[in-house]
Amino acid sequence: MLFQSANVSNEMVFIGGIERIFAILLHVGLSIIVMYGVFSSKRGYYLLALTLHFLVNASAVLVPVWFSANHLLLIELFLIVISLGLFFYCLKLKKVWGMS
């Protein structure tokens, strides 16, 4: 076991590392959305970034209420889906913004 004194399994350490990668991807994507909204003078992008951030944070509370399955994996899956969707949307914005 990697962290014997902390009583944490290696699988949980791995899941935590994957979660951090996608959390960073999410926050970078949200920053790009806000920046695009500022430069294009569209407030809707700011609201989109706030809404997505709220949904990801709220999933930690709502998923255990709605589902009785393994909560951690469902929350992480939700984060991964939102992060990847946001990543591909930012790639699309890059082309629209003229940065291709």
Coordinates of C-alpha atoms in Angstrom, one line a residue, residues 44-80:
G44 CA -23.9 34.8 -21.9
Y45 CA -20.5 33.1 -21.9
Y46 CA -19.9 34.4 -18.3
L47 CA -23.2 32.9 -17.3
L48 CA -22.4 29.7 -19.1
A49 CA -19.1 29.4 -17.1
L50 CA -20.9 30.1 -13.8
T51 CA -23.6 27.5 -14.6
L52 CA -21.1 24.8 -15.5
H53 CA -19.1 25.5 -12.4
F54 CA -22.2 25.3 -10.3
L55 CA -23.3 22.0 -11.9
V56 CA -20.0 20.4 -11.3
N57 CA -19.9 21.6 -7.7
A58 CA -23.5 20.7 -7.1
S59 CA -23.0 17.2 -8.4
A60 CA -21.0 16.3 -5.3
V61 CA -24.1 16.9 -3.3
L62 CA -26.9 15.9 -5.7
V63 CA -25.5 12.6 -7.1
P64 CA -25.6 10.8 -3.7
V65 CA -29.2 12.1 -3.2
W66 CA -30.3 11.0 -6.7
F67 CA -28.4 7.7 -7.0
S68 CA -27.6 4.9 -4.6
A69 CA -24.7 3.5 -6.6
N70 CA -21.0 4.2 -6.0
H71 CA -21.2 8.0 -5.5
L72 CA -17.6 8.8 -6.0
L73 CA -17.3 7.2 -9.5
L74 CA -20.6 8.9 -10.7
I75 CA -19.3 12.3 -9.5
E76 CA -16.0 11.8 -11.2
L77 CA -17.7 10.6 -14.4
F78 CA -19.8 13.7 -14.4
L79 CA -16.7 15.9 -14.0
I80 CA -15.0 14.0 -16.8

